[in-house]
mmCIF file of C-alpha atoms and ligand atoms in Angstrom:
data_model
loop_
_atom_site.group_PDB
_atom_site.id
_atom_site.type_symbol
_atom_site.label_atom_id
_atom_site.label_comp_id
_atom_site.label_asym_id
_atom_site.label_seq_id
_atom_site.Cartn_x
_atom_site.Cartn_y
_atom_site.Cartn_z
ATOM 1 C CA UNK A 25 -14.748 0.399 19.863
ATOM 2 C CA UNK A 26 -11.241 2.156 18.881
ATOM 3 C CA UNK A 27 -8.916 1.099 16.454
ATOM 4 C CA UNK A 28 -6.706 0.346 19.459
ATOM 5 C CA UNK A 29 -8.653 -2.459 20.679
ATOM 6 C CA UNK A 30 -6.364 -4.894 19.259
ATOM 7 C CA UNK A 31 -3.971 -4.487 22.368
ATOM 8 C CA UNK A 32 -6.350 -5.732 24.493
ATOM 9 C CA UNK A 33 -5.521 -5.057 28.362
ATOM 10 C CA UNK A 34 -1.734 -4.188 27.280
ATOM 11 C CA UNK A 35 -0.433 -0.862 27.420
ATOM 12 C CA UNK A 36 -3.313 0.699 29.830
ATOM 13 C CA UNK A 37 -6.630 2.242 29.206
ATOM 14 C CA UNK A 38 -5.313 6.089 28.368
ATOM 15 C CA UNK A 39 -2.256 4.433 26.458
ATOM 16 C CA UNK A 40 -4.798 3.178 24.314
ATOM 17 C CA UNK A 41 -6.671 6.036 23.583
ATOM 18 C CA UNK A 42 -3.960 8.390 23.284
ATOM 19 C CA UNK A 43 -2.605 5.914 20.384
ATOM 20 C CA UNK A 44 -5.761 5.779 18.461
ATOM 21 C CA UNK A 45 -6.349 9.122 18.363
ATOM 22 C CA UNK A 46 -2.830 9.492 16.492
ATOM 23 C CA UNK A 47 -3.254 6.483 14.078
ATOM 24 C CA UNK A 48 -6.355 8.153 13.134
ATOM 25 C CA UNK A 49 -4.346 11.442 12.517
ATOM 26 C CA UNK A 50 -1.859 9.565 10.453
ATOM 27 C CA UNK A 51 -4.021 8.300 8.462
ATOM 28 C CA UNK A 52 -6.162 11.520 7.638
ATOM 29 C CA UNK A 53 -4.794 13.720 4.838
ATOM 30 C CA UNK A 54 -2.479 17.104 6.383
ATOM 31 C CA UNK A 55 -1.558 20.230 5.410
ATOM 32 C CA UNK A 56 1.157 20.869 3.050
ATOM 33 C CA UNK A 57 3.547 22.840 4.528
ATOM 34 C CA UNK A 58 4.908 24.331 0.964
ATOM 35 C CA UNK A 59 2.356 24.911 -1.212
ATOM 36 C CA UNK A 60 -0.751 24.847 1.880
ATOM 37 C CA UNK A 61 -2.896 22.161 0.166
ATOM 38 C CA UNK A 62 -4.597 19.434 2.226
ATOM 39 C CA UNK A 63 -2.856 16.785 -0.007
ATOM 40 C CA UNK A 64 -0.207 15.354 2.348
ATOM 41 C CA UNK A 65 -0.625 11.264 2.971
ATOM 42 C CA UNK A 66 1.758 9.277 5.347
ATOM 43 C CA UNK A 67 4.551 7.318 3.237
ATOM 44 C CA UNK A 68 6.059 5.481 6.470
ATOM 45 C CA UNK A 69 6.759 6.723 9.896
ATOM 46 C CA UNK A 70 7.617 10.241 10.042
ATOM 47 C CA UNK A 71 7.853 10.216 6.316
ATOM 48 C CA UNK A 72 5.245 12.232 4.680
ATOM 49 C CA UNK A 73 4.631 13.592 1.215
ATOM 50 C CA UNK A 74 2.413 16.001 -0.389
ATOM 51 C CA UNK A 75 0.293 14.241 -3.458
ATOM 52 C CA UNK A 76 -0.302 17.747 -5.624
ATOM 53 C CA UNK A 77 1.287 17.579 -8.827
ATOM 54 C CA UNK A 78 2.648 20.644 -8.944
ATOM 55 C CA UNK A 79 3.892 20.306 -5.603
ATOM 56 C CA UNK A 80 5.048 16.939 -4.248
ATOM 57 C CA UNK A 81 7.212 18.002 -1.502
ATOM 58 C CA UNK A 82 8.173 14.953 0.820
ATOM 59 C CA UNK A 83 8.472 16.059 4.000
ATOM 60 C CA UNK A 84 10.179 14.502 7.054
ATOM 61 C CA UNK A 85 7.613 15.391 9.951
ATOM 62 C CA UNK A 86 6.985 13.723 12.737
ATOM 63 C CA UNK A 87 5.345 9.636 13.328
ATOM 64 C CA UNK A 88 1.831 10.544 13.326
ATOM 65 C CA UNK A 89 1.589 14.316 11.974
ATOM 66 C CA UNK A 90 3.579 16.675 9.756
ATOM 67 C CA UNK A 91 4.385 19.076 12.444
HETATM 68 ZN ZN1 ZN B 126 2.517 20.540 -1.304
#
């Protein structure tokens, strides 16, 4: 069962699927776009920012990846 299941018949079956796919995505760690580290967590909705010390660019991408 996806993470999606909690919209029950709403939405439609590919809706769905399409949806979990990107929650998972937002929740998985990205790319840094400045300093190329896998370090980069999801602050809110299209607000991302990169969790390296020496780095910790904050980077306005888009709702469910960086770019
Ligand atoms: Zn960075």
């Amino acid at each position: 069962m996806s993470s999606a299941k909690r919209f029950g018949a709403r939405y439609g079956r590919k809706t769905r699927q399409v949806f979990a796919r990107h929650e998972m995505s937002s929740r998985a760690k990205h790319k840094c776009p400045v300093c190329n580290k896998v370090n980069v967590k999801r602050l809110a909705m299209g607000i991302w920012q990169c969790r390296s010390v020496s780095c910790g660019a904050k980077i306005a991408g888009r709702a469910y990846s960086v770019a």
